[in-house]
Tab-separated table of C-alpha atoms in Angstrom:
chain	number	residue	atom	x	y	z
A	1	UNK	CA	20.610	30.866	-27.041
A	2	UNK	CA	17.946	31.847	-24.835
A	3	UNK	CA	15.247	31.332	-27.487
A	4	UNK	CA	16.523	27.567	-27.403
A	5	UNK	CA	16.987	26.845	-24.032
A	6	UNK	CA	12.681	27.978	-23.974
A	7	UNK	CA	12.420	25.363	-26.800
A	8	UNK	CA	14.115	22.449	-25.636
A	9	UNK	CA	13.042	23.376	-21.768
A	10	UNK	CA	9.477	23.257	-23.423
A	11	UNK	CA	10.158	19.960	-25.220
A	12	UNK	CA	11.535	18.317	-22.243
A	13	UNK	CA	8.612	19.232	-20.041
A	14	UNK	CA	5.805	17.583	-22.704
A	15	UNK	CA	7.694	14.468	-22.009
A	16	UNK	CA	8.361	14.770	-18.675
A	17	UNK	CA	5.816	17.114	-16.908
A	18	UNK	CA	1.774	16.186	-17.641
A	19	UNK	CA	0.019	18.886	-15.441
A	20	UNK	CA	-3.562	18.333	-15.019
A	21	UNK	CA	-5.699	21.331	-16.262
A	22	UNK	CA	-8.772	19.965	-16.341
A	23	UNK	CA	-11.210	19.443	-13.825
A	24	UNK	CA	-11.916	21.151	-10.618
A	25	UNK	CA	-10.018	23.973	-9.249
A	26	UNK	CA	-8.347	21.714	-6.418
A	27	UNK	CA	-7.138	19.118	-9.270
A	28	UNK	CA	-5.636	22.238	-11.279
A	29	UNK	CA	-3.367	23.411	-8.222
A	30	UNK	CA	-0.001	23.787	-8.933
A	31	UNK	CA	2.103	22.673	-6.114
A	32	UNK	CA	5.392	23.823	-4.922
A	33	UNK	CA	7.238	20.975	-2.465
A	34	UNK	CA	10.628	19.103	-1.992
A	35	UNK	CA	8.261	15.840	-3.464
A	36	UNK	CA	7.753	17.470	-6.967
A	37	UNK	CA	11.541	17.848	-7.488
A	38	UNK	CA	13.355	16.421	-10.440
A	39	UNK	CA	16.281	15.471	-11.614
A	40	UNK	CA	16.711	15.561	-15.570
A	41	UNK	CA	19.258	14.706	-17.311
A	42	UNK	CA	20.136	17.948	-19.064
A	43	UNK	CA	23.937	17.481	-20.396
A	44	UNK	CA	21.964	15.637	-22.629
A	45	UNK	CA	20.277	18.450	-24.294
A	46	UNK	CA	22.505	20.929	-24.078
A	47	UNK	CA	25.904	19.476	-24.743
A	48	UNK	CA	29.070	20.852	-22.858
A	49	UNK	CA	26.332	22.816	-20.680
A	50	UNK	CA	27.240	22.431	-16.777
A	51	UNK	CA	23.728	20.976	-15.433
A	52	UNK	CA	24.271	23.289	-12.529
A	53	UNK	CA	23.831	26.084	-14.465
A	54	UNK	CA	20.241	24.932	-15.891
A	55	UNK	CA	18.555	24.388	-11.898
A	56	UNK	CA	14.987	22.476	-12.373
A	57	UNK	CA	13.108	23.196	-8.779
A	58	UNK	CA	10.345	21.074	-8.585
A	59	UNK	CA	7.636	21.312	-11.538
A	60	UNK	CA	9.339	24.867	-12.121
A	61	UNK	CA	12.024	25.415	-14.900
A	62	UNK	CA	14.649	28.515	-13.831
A	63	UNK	CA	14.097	30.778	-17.346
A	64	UNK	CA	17.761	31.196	-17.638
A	65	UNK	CA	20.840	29.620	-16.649
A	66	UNK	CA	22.371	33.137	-16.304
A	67	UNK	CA	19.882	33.636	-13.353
A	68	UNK	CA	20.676	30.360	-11.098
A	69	UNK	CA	22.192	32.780	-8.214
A	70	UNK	CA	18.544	34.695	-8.431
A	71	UNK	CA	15.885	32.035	-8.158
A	72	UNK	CA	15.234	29.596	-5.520
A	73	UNK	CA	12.922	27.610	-3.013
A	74	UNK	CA	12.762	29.691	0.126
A	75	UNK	CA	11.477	27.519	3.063
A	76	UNK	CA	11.131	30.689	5.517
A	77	UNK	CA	9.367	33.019	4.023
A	78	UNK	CA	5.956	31.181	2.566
A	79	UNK	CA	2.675	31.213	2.198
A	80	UNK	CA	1.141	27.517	1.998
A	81	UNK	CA	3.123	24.197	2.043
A	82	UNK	CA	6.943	24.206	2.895
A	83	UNK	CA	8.309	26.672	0.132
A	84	UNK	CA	7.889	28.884	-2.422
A	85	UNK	CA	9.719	30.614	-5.153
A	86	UNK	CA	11.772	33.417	-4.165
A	87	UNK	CA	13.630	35.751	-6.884
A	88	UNK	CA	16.024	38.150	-5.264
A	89	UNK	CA	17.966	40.996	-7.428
A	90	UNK	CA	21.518	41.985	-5.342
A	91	UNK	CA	20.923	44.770	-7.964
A	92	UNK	CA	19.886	47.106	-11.074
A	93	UNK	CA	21.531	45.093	-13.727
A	94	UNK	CA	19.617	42.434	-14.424
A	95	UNK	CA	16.315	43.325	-16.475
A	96	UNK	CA	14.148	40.190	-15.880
A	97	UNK	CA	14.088	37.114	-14.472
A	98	UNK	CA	11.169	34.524	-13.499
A	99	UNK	CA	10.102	30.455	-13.249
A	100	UNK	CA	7.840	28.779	-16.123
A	101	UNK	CA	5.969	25.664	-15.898
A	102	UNK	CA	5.196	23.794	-19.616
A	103	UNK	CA	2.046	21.914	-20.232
A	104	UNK	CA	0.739	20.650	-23.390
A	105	UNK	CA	-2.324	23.134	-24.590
A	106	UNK	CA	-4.560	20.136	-25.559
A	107	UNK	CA	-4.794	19.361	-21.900
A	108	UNK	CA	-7.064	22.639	-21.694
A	109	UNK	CA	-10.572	22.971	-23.608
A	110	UNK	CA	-10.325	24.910	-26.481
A	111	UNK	CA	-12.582	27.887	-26.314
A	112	UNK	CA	-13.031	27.833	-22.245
A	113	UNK	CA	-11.632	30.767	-20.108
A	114	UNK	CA	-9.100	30.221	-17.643
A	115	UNK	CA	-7.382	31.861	-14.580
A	116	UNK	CA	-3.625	31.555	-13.741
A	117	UNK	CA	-3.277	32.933	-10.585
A	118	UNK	CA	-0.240	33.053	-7.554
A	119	UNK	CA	-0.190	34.821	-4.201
A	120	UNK	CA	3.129	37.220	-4.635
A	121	UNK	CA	4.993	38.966	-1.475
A	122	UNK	CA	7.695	42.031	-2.161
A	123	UNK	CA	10.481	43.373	0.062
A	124	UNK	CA	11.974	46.132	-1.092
A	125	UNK	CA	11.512	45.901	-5.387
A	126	UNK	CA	12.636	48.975	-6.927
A	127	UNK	CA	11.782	49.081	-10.588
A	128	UNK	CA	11.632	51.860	-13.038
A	129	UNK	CA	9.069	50.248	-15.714
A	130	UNK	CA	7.917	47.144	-14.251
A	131	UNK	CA	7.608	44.424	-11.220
A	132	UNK	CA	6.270	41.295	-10.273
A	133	UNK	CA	3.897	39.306	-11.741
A	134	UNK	CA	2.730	36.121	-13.332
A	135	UNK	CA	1.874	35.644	-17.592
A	136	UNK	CA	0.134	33.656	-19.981
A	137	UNK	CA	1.919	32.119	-23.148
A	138	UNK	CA	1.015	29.847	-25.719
A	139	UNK	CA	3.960	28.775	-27.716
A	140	UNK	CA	4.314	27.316	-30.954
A	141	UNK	CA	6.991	24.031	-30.204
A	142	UNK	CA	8.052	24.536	-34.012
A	143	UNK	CA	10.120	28.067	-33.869
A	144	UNK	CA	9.135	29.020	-30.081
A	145	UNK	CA	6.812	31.605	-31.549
A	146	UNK	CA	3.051	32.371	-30.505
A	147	UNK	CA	0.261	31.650	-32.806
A	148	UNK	CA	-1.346	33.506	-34.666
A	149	UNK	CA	-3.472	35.913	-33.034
A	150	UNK	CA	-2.434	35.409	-29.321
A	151	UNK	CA	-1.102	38.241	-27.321
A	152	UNK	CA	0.806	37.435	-23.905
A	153	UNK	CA	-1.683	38.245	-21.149
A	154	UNK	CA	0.043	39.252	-17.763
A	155	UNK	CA	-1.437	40.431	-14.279
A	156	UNK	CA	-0.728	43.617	-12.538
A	157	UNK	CA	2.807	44.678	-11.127
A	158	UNK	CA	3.675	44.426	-7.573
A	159	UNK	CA	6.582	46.351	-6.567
A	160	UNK	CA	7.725	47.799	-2.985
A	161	UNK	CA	7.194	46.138	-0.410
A	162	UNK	CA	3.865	44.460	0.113
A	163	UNK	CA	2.730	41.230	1.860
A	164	UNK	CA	1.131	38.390	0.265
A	165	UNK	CA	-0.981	39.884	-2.601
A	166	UNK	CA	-3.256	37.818	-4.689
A	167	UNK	CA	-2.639	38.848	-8.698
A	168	UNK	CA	-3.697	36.730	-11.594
A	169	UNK	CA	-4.169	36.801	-15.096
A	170	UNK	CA	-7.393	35.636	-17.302
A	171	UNK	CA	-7.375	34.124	-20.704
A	172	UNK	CA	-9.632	31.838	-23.345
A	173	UNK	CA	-8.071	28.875	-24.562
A	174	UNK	CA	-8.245	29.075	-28.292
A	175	UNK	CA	-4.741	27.729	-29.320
A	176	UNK	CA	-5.498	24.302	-28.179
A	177	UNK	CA	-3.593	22.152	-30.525
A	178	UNK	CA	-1.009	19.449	-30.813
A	179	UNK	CA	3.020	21.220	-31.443
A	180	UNK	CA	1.364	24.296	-29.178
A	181	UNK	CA	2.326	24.926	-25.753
A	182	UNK	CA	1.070	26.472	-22.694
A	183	UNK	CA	4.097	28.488	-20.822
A	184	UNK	CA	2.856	29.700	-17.329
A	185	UNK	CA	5.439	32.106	-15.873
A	186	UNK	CA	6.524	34.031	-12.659
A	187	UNK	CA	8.233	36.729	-13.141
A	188	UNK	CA	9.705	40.197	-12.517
A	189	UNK	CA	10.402	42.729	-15.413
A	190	UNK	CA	12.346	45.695	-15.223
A	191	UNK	CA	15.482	47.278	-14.164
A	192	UNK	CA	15.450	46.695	-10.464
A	193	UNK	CA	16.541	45.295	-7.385
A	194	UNK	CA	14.811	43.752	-4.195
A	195	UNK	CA	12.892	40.410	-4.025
A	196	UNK	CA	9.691	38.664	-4.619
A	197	UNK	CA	8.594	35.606	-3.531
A	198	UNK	CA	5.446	33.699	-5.088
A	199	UNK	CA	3.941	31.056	-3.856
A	200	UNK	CA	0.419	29.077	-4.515
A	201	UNK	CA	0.608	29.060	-8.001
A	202	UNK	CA	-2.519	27.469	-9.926
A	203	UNK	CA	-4.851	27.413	-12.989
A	204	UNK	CA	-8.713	27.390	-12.123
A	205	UNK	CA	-11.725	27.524	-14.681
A	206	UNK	CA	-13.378	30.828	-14.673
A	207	UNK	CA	-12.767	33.724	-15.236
A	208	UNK	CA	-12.121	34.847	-11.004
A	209	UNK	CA	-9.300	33.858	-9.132
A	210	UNK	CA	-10.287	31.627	-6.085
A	211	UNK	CA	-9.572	33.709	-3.155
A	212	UNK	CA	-10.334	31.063	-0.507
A	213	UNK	CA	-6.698	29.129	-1.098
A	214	UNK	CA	-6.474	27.562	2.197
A	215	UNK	CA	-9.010	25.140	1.022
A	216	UNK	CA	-6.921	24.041	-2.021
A	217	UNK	CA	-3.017	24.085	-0.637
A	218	UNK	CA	-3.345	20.338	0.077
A	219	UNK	CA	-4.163	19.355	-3.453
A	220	UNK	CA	-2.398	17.978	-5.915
A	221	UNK	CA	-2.170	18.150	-9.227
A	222	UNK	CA	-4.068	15.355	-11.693
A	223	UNK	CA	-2.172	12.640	-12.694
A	224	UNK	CA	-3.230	11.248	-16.308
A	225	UNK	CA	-2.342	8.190	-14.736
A	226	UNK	CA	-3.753	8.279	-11.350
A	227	UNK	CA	-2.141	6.095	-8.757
A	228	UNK	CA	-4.529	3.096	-7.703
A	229	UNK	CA	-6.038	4.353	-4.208
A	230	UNK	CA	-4.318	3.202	-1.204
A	231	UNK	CA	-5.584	0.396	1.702
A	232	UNK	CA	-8.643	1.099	2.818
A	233	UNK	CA	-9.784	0.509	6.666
A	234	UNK	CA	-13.156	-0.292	6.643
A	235	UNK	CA	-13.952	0.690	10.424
A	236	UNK	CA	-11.335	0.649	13.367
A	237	UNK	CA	-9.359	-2.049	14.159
A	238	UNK	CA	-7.278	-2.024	17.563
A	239	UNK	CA	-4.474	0.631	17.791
A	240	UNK	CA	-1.894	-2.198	18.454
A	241	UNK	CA	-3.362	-4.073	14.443
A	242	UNK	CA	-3.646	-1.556	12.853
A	243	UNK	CA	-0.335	-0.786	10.984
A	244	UNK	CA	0.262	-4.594	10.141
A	245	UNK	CA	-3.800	-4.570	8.810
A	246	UNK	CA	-3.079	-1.865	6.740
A	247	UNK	CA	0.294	-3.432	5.160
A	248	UNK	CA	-1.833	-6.664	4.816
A	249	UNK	CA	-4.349	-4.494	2.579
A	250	UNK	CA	-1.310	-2.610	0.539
A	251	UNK	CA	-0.179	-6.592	-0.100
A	252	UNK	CA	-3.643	-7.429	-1.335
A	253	UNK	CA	-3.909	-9.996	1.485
A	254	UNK	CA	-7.713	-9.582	2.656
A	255	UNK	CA	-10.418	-10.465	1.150
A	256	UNK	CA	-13.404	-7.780	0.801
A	257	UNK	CA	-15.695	-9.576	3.012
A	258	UNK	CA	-13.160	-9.888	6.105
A	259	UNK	CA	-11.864	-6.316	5.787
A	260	UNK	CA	-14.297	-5.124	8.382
A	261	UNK	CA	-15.718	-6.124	12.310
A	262	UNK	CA	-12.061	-6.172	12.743
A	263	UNK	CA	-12.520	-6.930	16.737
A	264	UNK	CA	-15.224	-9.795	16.025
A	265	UNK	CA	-14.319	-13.508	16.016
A	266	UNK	CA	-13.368	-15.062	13.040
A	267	UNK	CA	-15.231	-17.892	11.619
A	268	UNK	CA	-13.565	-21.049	9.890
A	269	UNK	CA	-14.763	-20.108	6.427
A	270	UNK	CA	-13.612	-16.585	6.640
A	271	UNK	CA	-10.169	-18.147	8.052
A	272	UNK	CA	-9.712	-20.347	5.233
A	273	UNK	CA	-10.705	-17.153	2.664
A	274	UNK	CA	-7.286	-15.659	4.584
A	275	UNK	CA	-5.421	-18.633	3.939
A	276	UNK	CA	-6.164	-19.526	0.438
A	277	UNK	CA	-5.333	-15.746	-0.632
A	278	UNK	CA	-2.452	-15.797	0.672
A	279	UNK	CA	-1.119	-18.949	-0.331
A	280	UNK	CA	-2.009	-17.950	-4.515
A	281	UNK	CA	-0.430	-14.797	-3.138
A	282	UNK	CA	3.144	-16.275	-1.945
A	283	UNK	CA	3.062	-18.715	-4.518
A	284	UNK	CA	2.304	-16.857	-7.638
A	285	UNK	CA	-0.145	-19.644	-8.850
A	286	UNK	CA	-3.958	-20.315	-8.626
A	287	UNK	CA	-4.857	-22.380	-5.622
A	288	UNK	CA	-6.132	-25.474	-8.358
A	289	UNK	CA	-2.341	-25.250	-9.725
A	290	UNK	CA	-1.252	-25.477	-5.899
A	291	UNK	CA	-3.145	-28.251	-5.439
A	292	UNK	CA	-2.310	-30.149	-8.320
A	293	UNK	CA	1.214	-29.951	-7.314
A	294	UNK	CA	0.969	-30.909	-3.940
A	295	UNK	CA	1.410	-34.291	-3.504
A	296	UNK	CA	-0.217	-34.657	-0.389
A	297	UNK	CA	-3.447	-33.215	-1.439
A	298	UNK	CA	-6.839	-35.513	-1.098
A	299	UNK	CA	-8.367	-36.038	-4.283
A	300	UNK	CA	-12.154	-35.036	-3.522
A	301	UNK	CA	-13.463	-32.988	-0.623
A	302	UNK	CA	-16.846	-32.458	0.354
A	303	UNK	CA	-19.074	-31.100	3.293
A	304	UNK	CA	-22.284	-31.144	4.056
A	305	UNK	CA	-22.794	-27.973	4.728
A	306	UNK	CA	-20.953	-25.769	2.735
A	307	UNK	CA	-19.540	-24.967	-1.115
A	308	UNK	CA	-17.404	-22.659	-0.560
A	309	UNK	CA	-13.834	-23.396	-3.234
A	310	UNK	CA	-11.711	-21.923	-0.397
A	311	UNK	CA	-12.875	-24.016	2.315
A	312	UNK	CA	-12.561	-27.158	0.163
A	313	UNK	CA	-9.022	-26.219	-1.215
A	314	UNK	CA	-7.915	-25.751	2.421
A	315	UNK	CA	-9.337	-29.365	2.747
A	316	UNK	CA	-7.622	-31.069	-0.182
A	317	UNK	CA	-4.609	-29.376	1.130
A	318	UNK	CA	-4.901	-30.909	4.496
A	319	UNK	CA	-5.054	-27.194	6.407
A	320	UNK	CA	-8.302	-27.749	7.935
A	321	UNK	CA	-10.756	-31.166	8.558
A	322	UNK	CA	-14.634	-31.637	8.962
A	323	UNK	CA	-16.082	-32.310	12.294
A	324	UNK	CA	-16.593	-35.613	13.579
A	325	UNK	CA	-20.143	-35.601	12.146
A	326	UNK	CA	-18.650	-34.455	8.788
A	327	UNK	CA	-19.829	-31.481	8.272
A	328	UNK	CA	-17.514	-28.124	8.201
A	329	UNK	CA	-19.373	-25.715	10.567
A	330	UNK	CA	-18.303	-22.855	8.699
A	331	UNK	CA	-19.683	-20.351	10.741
A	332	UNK	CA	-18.644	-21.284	14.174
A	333	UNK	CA	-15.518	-19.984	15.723
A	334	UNK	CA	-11.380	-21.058	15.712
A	335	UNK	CA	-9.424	-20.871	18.624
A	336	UNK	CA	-5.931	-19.693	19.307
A	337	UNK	CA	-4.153	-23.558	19.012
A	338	UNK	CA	-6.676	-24.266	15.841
A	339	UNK	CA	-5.447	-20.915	14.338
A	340	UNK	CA	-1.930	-21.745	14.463
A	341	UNK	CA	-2.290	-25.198	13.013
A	342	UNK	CA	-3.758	-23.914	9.739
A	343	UNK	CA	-1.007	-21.252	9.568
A	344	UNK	CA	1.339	-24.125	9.930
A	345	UNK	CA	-0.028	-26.450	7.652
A	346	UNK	CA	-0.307	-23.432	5.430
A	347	UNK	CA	3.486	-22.375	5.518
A	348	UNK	CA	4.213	-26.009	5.113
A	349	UNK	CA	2.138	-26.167	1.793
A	350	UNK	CA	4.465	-23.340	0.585
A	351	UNK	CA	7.070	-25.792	1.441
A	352	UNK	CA	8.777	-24.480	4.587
A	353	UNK	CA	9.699	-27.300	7.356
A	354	UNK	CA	7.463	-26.811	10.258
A	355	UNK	CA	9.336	-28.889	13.040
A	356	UNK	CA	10.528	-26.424	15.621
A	357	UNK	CA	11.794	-27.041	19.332
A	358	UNK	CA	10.025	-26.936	22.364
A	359	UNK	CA	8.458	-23.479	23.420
A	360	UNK	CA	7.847	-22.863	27.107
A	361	UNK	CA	4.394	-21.445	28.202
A	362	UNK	CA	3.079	-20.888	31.232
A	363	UNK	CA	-0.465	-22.534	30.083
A	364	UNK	CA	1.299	-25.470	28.841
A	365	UNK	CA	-1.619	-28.082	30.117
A	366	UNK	CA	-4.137	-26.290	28.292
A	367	UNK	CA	-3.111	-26.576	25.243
A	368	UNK	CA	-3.792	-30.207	23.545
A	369	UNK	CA	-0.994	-32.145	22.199
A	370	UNK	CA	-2.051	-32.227	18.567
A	371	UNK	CA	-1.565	-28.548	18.465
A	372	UNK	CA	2.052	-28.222	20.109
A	373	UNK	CA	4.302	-28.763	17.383
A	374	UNK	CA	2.169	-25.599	15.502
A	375	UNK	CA	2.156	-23.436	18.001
A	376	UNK	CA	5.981	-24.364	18.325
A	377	UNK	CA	6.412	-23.424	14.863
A	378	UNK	CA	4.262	-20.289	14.648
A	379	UNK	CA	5.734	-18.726	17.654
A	380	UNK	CA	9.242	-19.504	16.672
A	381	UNK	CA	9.220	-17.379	13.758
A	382	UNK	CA	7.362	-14.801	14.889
A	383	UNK	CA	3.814	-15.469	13.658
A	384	UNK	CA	1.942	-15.439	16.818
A	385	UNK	CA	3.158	-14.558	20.137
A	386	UNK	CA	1.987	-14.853	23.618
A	387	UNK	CA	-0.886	-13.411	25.384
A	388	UNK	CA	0.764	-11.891	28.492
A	389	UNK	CA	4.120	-10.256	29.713
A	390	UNK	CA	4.571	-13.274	32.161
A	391	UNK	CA	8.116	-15.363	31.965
A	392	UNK	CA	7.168	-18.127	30.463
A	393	UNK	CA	3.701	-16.238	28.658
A	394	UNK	CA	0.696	-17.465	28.628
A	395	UNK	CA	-0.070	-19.124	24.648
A	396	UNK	CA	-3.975	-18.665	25.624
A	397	UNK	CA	-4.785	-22.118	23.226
A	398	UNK	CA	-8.626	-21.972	23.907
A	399	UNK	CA	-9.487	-18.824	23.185
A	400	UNK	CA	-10.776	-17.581	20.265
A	401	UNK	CA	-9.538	-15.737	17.252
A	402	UNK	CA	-10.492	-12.600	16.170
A	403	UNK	CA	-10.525	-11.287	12.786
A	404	UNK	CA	-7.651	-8.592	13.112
A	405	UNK	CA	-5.852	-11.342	14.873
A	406	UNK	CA	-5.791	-13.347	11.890
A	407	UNK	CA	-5.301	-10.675	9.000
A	408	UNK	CA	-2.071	-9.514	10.913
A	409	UNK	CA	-0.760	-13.144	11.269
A	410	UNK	CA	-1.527	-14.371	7.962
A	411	UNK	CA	0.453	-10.776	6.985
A	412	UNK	CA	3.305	-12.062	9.138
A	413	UNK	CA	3.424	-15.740	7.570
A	414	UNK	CA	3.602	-13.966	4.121
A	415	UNK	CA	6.705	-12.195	4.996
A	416	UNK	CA	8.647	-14.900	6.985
A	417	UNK	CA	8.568	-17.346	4.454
């Protein structure tokens, strides 16, 4: 039974489990944390088998269902991270007992050396023969025997009690094949009692363990699928943008050119780069196929004084106008009242109504009547607020927009339609 429970457990890792073995040593560490923990469905591979009795912590499979009472995360007593692996004998019956983690072999280079390694602390671990340690197996997936010619390489025993030690185990990688497996193991051997507890288990190149482990606890291992990076601040924005600029990023809102100078003023071409993004965003469609349906949009656009696709979709869209001398001016400025106009026109594009009541501000006369019924709308569902704490706030209509001003708004329009 036990010889199965290693096969299938080695089965179910290879399609479950792809550790990361090559590389530097920092990409080969093999964590231990509450994030790595899994839940498999294991009723399904061993039928009329209580799951409980077959615990998976983390990226570490318990070697025996008979030992679920003996192994287990300990959060107080660690080394790096938040836990390691603690095996605790009540007494002298039980002869052995220990954690594997499966990997396919072809992950490793076949014919380089290797180091499994694991920091291992004792209290108390009386054994006649044996103790704790950590081993090397390559397993053949066929009839969960080794290959030909492989002997199971182990470190030295730890037994007493002894703080944090660091033991490890070095081997060459020539049974790198498809069907073959590479079991690494924690263990304790023996007829004994007391308890071990290993933590910062991982498999380096090389033929030395890496003693300086600090630098490598916050590693994790290599995904053969790596996750696409996360947003990416280029500079500092203001502490009070930041969050929403970095959700705006995640929601591939920003164009590359305006993710940066985040406390400059915005110019009208950059505004209507914002704009257009997030419009083919929110709508799912390229801006020409939002266009094309629109039936408010102007047939041809053009300016003077600049090409730019965005600018003239915002045109043919009706978001933004030429000056009276019929040029763009895509480098000057927008103000706060211009600003919330184009986010308007914008939202109403995507089809939302933009009529909205009356909103009190304290700066009423300042702000010119073409603009009212946008900054109305804007400030009504939550787009842009007021400048000050005042009752009514000041709207602040004439002055101008800054660039982490309008990522964060934009990011708000997305969401509230």
């Amino acid at each position: 039974m036990k010889k199965f429970i290693s096969l299938v457990m080695a089965i179910m890792m290879l399609a479950t489990l792809l550790v990361g073995f090559t590389g530097s040593a920092t990409e080969n560490l093999i964590p231990i944390d509450e994030e790595a923990m899994q839940d498999f469905p294991l009723t399904a591979y061993f039928p009329g088998v209580d799951s409980a009795t077959l615990p998976l912590l983390g990226r570490w499979i318990n070697g025996d269902p008979d030992w679920k009472d003996i192994i287990s995360f300990d959060s107080e007593v660690k080394k790096f991270g938040d836990y390691s692996v603690k095996i605790s004998y009540p007494n002298k019956n039980i002869q052995h007992g220990g954690m594997f983690v499966v990997a396919n072999s072809t992950m490793l280079e076949k014919g380089k050396t290797y180091t499994f390694q694991a920091y291992v602390k004792t209290n108390k671990l009386m054994t006649m023969d044996s103790g704790a340690f950590v081993e090397v197996m390559f397993v053949d997936s066929s009839d969960n025997s080794y290959p030909d010619g492989w002997d199971n390489v182990s470190s030295e025993r730890i037994s007493g009690t002894k703080d944090w030690t660091l033991i490890s185990t070095t081997f060459t990688a020539n049974h790198v094949e498809e069907g073959i497996f590479l079991k690494l193991a924690c263990s304790m051997n023996g007829t004994m009692s007391g308890t071990a507890w290993f933590d910062g288990m991982a498999l380096v190149e090389g033929d030395q363990p890496v003693k300086d482990y600090e630098s490598l606890v916050s590693a994790k291992p290599a995904d053969p699928t790596p996750a696409p990076a996360g947003p990416t601040l280029n500079g500092e924005p203001s502490a009070w943008a930041k969050e929403e600029i970095l959700k705006a990023l995640e929601a591939d809102l920003v164009p590359a050119h305006v993710n940066s100078n985040y406390t400059t003023d915005i110019t009208r071409s950059d505004f209507c780069d914002l704009i257009i993004k997030m419009i083919e965003k929110k709508s799912g469609k390229a801006i020409a196929d939002v266009i094309a349906g629109y039936a408010d949009a102007k047939a041809e656009v053009s300016f003077p004084d600049t090409d730019s696709a965005n600018v003239i979709a915002a045109a043919k869209l009706g978001i933004v106008n030429g000056r009276s001398s019929g040029a763009f001016d895509p480098t000057a400025n927008i103000t706060r009242q211009e600003a919330a106009k184009m986010l308007a026109l914008a939202a109403k594009v995507l089809g939302a109504d933009i009529t909205a009541s009356e909103v009190a501000f304290a700066d009423a006369d300042d702000i010119y009547a073409w603009a009212k019924e946008f900054i109305y709308y804007v400030n009504t569902i939550g787009v842009m607020n007021g400048t000050s704490t005042t009752t009514p706030p000041n709207f602040s209509p004439l002055r101008t927009y800054t660039r982490e001003q309008s990522i964060l708004t934009v990011y708000r329009l997305f969401n509230a339609l």
